[in-house]
PDB file of C-alpha atoms in Angstrom:
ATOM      1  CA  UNK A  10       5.948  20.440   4.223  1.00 62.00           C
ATOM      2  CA  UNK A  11       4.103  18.203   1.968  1.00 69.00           C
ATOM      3  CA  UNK A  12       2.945  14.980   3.376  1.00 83.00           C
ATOM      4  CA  UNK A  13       1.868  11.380   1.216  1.00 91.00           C
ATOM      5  CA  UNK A  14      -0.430   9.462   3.671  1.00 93.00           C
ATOM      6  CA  UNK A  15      -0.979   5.544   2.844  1.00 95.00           C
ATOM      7  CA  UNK A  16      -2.772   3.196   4.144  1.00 95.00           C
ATOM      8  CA  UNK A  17      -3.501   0.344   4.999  1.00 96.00           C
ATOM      9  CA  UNK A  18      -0.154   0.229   6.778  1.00 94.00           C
ATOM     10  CA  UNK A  19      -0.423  -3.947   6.379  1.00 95.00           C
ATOM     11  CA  UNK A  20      -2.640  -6.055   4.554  1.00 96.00           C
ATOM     12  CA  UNK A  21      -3.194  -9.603   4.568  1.00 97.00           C
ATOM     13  CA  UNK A  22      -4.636 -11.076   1.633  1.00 97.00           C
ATOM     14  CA  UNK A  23      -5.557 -15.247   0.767  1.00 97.00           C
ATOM     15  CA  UNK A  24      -3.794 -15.564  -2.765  1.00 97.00           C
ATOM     16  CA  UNK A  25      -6.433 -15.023  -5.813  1.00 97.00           C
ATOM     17  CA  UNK A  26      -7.979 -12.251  -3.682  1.00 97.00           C
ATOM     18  CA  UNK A  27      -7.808  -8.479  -4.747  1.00 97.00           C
ATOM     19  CA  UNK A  28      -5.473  -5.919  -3.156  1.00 97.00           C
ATOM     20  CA  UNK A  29      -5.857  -2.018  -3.287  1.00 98.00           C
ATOM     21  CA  UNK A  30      -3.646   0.479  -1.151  1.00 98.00           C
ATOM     22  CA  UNK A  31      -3.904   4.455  -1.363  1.00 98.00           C
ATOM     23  CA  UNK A  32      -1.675   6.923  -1.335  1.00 97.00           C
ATOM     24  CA  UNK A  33      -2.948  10.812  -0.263  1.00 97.00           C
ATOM     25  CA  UNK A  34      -1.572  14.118  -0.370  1.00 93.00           C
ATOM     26  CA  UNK A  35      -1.980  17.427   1.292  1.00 88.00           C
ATOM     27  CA  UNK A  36      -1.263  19.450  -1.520  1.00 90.00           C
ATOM     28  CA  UNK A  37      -1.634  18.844  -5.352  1.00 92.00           C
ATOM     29  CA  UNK A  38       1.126  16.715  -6.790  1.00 92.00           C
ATOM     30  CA  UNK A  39       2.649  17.685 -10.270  1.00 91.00           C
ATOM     31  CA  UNK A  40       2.657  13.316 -10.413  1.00 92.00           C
ATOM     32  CA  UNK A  41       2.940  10.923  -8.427  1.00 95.00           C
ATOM     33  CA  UNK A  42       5.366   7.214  -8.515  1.00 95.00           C
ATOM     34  CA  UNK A  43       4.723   3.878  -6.983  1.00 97.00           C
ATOM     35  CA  UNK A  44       7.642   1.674  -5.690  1.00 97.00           C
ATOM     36  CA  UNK A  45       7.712  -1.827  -5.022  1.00 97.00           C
ATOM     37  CA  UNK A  46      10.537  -2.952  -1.674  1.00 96.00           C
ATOM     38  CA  UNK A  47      10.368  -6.824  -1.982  1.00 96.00           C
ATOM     39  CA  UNK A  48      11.696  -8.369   1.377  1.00 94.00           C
ATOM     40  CA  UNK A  49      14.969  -7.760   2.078  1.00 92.00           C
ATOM     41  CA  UNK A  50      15.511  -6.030  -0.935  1.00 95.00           C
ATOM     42  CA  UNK A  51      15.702  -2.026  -2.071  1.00 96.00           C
ATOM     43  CA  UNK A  52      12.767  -0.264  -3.479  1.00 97.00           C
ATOM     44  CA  UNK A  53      11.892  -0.463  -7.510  1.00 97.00           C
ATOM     45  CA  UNK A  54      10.368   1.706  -9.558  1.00 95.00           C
ATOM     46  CA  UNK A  55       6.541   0.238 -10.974  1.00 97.00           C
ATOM     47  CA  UNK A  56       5.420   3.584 -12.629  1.00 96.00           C
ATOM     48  CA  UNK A  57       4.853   7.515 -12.716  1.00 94.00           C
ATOM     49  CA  UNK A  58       1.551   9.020 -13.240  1.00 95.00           C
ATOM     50  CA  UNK A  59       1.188  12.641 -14.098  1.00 93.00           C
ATOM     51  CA  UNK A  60      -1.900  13.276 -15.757  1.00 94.00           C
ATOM     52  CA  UNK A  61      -5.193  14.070 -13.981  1.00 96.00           C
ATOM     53  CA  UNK A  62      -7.724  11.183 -13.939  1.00 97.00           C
ATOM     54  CA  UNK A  63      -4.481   9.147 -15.425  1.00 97.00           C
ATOM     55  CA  UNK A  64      -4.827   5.170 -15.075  1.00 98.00           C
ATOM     56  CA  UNK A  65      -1.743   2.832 -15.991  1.00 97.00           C
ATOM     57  CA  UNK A  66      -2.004  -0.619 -16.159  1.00 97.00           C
ATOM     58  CA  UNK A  67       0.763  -3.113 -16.295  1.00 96.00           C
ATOM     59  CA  UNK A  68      -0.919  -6.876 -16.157  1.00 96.00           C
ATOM     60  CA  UNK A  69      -2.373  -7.258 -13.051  1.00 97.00           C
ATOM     61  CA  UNK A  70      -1.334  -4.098 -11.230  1.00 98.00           C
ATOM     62  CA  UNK A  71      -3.993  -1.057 -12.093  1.00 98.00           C
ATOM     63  CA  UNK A  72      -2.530   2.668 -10.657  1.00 98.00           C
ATOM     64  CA  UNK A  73      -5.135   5.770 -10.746  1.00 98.00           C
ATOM     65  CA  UNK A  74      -4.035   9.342 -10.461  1.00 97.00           C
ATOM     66  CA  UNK A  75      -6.967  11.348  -8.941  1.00 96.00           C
ATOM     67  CA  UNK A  76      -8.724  13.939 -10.692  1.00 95.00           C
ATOM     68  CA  UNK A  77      -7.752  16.658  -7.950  1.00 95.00           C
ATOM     69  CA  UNK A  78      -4.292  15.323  -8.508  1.00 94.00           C
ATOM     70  CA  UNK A  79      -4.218  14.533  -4.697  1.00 95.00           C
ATOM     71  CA  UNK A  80      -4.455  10.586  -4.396  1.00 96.00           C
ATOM     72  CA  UNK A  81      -3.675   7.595  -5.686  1.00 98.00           C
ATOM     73  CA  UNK A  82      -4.176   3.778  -5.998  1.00 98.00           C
ATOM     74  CA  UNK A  83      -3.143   0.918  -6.794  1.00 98.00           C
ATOM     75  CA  UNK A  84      -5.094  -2.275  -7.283  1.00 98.00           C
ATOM     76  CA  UNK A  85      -3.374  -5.855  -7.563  1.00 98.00           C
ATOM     77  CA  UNK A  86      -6.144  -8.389  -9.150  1.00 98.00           C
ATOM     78  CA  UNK A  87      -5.641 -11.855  -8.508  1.00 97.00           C
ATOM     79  CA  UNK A  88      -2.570 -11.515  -5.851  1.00 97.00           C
ATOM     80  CA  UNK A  89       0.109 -13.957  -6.415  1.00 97.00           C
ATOM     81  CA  UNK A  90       2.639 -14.903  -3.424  1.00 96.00           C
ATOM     82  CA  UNK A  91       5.265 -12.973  -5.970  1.00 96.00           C
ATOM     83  CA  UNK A  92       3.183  -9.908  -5.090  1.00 97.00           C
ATOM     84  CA  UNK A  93       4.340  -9.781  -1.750  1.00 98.00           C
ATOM     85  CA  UNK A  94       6.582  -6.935  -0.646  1.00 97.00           C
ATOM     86  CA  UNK A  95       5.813  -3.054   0.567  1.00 96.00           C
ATOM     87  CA  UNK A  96       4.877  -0.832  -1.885  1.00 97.00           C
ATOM     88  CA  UNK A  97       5.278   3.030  -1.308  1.00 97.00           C
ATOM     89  CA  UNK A  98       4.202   6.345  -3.069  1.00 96.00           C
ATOM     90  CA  UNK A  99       5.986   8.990  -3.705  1.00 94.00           C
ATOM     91  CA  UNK A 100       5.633  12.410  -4.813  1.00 91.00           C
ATOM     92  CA  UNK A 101       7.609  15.783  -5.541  1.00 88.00           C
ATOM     93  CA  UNK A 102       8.404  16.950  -2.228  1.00 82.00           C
ATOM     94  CA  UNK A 103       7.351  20.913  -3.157  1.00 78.00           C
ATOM     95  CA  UNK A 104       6.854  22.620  -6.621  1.00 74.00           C
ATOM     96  CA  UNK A 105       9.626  22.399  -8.678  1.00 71.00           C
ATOM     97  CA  UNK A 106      11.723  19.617  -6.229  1.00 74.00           C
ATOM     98  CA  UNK A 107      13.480  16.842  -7.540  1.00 73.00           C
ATOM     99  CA  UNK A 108      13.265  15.414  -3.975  1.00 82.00           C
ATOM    100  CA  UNK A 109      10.854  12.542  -3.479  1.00 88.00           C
ATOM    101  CA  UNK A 110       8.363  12.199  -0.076  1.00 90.00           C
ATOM    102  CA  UNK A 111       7.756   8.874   0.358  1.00 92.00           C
ATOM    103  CA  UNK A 112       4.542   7.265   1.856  1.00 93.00           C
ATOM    104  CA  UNK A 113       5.292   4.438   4.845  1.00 92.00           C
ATOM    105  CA  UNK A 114       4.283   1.804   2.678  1.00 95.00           C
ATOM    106  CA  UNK A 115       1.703  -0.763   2.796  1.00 96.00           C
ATOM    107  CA  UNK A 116       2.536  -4.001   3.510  1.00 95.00           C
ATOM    108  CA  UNK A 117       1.612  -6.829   1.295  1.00 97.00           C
ATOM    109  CA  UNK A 118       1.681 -10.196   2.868  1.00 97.00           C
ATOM    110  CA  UNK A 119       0.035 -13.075   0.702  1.00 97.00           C
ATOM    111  CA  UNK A 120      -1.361 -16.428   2.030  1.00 94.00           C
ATOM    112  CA  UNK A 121      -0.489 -19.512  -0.115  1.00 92.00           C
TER     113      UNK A 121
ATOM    114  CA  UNK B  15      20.221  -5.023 -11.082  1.00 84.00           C
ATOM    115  CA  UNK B  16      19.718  -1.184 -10.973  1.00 85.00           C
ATOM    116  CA  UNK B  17      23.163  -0.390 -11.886  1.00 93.00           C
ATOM    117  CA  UNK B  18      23.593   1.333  -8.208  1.00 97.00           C
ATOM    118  CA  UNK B  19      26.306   0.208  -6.222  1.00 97.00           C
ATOM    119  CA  UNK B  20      26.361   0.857  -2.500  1.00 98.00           C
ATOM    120  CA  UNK B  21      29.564  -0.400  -0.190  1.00 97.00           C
ATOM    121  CA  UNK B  22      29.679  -1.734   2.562  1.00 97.00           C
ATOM    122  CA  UNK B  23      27.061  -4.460   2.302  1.00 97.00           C
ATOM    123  CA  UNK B  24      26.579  -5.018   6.129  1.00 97.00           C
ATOM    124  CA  UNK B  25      28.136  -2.879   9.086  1.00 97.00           C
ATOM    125  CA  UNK B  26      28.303  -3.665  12.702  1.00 98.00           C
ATOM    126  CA  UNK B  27      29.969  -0.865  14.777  1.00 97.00           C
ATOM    127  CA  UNK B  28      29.750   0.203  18.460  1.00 97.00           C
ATOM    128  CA  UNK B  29      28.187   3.513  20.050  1.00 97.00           C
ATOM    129  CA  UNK B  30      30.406   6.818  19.648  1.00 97.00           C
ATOM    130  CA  UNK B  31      32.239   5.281  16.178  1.00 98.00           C
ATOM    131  CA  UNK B  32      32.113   6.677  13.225  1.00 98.00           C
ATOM    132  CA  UNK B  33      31.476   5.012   9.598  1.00 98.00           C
ATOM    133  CA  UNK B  34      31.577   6.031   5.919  1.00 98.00           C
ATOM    134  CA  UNK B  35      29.040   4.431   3.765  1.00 98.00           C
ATOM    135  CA  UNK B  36      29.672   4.975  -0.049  1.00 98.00           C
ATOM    136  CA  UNK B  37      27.648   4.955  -3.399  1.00 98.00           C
ATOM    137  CA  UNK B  38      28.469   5.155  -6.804  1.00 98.00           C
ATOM    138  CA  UNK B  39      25.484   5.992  -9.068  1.00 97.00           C
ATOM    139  CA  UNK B  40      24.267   4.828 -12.190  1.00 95.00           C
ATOM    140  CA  UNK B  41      25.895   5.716 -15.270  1.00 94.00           C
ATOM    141  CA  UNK B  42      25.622   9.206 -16.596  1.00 90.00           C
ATOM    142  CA  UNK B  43      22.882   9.646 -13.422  1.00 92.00           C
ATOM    143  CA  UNK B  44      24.396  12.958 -11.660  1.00 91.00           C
ATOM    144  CA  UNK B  45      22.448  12.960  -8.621  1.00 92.00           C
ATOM    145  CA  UNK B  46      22.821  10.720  -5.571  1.00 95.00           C
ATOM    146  CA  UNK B  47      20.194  10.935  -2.792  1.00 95.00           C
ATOM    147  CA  UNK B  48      20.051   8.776   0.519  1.00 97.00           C
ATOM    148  CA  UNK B  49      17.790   7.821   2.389  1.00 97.00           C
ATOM    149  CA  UNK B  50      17.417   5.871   5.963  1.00 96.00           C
ATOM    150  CA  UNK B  51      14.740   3.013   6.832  1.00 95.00           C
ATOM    151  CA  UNK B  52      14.390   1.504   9.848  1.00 90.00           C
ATOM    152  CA  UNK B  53      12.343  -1.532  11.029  1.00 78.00           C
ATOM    153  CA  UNK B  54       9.231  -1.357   9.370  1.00 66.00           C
ATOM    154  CA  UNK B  55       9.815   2.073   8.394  1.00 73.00           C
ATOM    155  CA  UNK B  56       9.154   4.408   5.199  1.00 83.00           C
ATOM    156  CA  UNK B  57      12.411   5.896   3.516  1.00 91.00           C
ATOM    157  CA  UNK B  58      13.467   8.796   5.070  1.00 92.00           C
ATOM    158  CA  UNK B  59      14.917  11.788   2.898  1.00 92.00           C
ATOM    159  CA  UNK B  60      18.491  12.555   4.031  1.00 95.00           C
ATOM    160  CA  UNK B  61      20.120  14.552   1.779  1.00 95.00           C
ATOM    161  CA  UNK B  62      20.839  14.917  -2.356  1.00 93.00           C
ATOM    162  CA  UNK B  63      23.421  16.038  -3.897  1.00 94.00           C
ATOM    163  CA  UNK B  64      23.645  17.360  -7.917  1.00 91.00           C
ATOM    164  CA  UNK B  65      26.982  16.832  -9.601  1.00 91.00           C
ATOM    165  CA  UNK B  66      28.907  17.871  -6.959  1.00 93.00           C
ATOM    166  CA  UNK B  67      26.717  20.445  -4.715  1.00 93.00           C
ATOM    167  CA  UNK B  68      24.027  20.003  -1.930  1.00 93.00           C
ATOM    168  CA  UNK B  69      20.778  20.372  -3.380  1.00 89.00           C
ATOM    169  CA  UNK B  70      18.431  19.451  -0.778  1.00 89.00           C
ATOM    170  CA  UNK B  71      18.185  18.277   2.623  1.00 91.00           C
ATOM    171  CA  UNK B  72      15.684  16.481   4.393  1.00 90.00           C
ATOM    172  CA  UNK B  73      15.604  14.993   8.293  1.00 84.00           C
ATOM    173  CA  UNK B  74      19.451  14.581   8.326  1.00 93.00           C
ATOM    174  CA  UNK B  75      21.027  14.997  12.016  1.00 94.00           C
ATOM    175  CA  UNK B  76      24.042  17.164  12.161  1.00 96.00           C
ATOM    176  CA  UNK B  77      26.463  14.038  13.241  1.00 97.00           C
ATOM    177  CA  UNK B  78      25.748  12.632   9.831  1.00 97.00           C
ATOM    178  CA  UNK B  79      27.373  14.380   6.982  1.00 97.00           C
ATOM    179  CA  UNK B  80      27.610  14.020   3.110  1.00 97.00           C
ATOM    180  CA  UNK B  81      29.253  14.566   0.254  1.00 97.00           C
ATOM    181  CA  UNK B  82      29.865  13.811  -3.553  1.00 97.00           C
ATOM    182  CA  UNK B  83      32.905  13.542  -5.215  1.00 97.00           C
ATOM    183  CA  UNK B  84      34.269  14.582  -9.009  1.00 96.00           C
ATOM    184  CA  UNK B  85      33.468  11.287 -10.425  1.00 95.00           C
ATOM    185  CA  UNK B  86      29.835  11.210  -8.952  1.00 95.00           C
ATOM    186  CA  UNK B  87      30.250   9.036  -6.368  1.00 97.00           C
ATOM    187  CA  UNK B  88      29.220   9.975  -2.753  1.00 98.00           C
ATOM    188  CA  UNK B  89      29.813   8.983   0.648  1.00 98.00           C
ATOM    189  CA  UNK B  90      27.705   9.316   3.681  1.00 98.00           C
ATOM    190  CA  UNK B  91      29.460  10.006   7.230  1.00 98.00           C
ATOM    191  CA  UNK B  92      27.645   8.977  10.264  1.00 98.00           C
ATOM    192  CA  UNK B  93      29.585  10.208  13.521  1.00 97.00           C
ATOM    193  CA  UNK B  94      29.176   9.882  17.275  1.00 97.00           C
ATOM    194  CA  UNK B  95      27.113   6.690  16.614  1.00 97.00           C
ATOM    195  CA  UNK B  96      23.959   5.903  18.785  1.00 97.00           C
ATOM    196  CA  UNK B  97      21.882   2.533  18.647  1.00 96.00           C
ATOM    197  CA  UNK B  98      19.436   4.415  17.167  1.00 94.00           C
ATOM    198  CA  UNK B  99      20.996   4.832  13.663  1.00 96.00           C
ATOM    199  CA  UNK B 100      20.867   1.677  13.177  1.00 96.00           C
ATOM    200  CA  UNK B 101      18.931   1.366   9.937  1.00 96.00           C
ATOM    201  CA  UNK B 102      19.317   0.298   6.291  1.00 97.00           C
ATOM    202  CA  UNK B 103      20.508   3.010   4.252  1.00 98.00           C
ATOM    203  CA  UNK B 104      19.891   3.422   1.209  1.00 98.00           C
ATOM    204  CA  UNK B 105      21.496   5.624  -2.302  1.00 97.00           C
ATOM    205  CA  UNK B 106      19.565   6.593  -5.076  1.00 96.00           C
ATOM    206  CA  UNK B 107      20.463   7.954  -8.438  1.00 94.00           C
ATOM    207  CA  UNK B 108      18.954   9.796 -11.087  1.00 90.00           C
ATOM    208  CA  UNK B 109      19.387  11.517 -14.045  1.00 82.00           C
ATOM    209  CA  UNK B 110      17.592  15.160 -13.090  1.00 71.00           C
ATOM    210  CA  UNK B 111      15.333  16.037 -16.161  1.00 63.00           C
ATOM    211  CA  UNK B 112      14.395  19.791 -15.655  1.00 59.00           C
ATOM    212  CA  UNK B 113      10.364  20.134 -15.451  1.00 58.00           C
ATOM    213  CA  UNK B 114       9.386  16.517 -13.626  1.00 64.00           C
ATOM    214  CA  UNK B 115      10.530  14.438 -10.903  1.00 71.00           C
ATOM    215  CA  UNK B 116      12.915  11.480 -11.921  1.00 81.00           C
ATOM    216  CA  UNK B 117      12.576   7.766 -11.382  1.00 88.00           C
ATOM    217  CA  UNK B 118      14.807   7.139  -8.937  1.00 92.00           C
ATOM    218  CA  UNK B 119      17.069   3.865  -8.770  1.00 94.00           C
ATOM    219  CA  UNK B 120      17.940   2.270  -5.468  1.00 97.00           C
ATOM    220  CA  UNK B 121      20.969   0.624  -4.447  1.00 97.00           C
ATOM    221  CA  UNK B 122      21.084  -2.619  -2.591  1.00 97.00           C
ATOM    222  CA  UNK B 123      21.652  -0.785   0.703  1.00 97.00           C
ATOM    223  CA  UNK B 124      24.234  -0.887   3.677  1.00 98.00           C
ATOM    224  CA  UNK B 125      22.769  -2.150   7.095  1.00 97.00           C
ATOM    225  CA  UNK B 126      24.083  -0.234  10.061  1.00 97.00           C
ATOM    226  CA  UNK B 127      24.313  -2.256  13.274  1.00 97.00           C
ATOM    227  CA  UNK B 128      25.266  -0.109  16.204  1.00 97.00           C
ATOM    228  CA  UNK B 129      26.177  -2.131  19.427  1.00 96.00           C
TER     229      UNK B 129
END
């Protein structure tokens, strides 16, 4: 079945510093979302990307869609200790599914 | 707040029990997914159901059983318990638009701990 591979798994950034995990697929993805699990809490939707080439910003956060429609990014600028949590990907889990596969997250852990 | 509710917050059981975890979705969402996540762990697709009826099933063992009910709501069984179900479990809900995948919301989750 169709797999989303992320990575880094962890990442441990000073605060100020950047912070950029992908998110890649074995087959094309229709789109693709981006969750946000804060510690201890449940995931939260951040955003849906659907276009080819697509980027989204939303202040400091920066998601790309890839042109092949097969990976994705997101970029953090200027990480903040509210930044820290696990955020996954997640896309269709076959043509035409509502199901979601979820990436295993990255990690985000920021030092003060 | 995402407007899912998931009951009970915490669970502590022993091996061989059996529990019922329930979720009620958001309002006017019709379908309920859940998922599992253990330590350190992605979410792992159990099962979803669509106003009413199985739609799709993912790494769900055949002790653990689902279902959704008339007014939406849905419960997940978990029988014959084994230390390794302990997890955080998680509902979703969505709407279902035909053509795209949904943004799903996520409940607050019920940690399992099986003794």
């Amino acid at each position: 079945g169709q797999q989303v591979m992320q990575i880094p798994q962890y990442q441990h950034v000073q605060e100020g510093e950047d912070f950029t995990t992908y998110c890649n697929s074995s087959t094309t993805l229709s789109n693709i979302q981006w969750y946000k699990q804060r510690p201890g809490g449940h995931p939260v939707f951040l955003i849906q990307l659907v276009k080819s080439g697509e980027v989204k910003k939303q202040k400091r956060l920066t998601f790309q869609f890839g042109e092949a429609k097969k990976n994705s990014s997101l970029h953090i600028t200027a990480t903040q200790t509210t930044d820290v949590g696990t955020y996954f990907c997640a896309g269709p889990a076959g043509a035409g599914s509502y199901q979601l596969t979820f990436g295993k997250g990255t990690k985000l852990s920021v030092i003060p | 707040d995402s407007g899912v509710t998931q009951t009970p917050k915490h669970l502590i059981t022993a091996t061989g029990q059996r529990v019922t975890l329930r979720c009620s979705p958001r309002s006017g969402d019709l379908s309920v997914y859940w998922y599992q996540q253990s330590l350190d762990q992605g979410l792992q697709f159990l099962i979803q159901y669509y106003n009413g009826e199985e739609r799709a099933k993912g790494n769900i063992l055949e002790r653990f059983s689902a279902q959704q009910f008339p007014d939406l709501h849905s419960e997940l069984n978990l029988s014959s318990l084994e230390l390794g179900d302990s997890a955080l479990y998680f509902c979703a809900s969505s709407v279902v638009t035909s053509g795209t995948t949904d943004t799903q919301y996520f409940g607050p989750g019920t940690r399992l701990t099986v003794l």
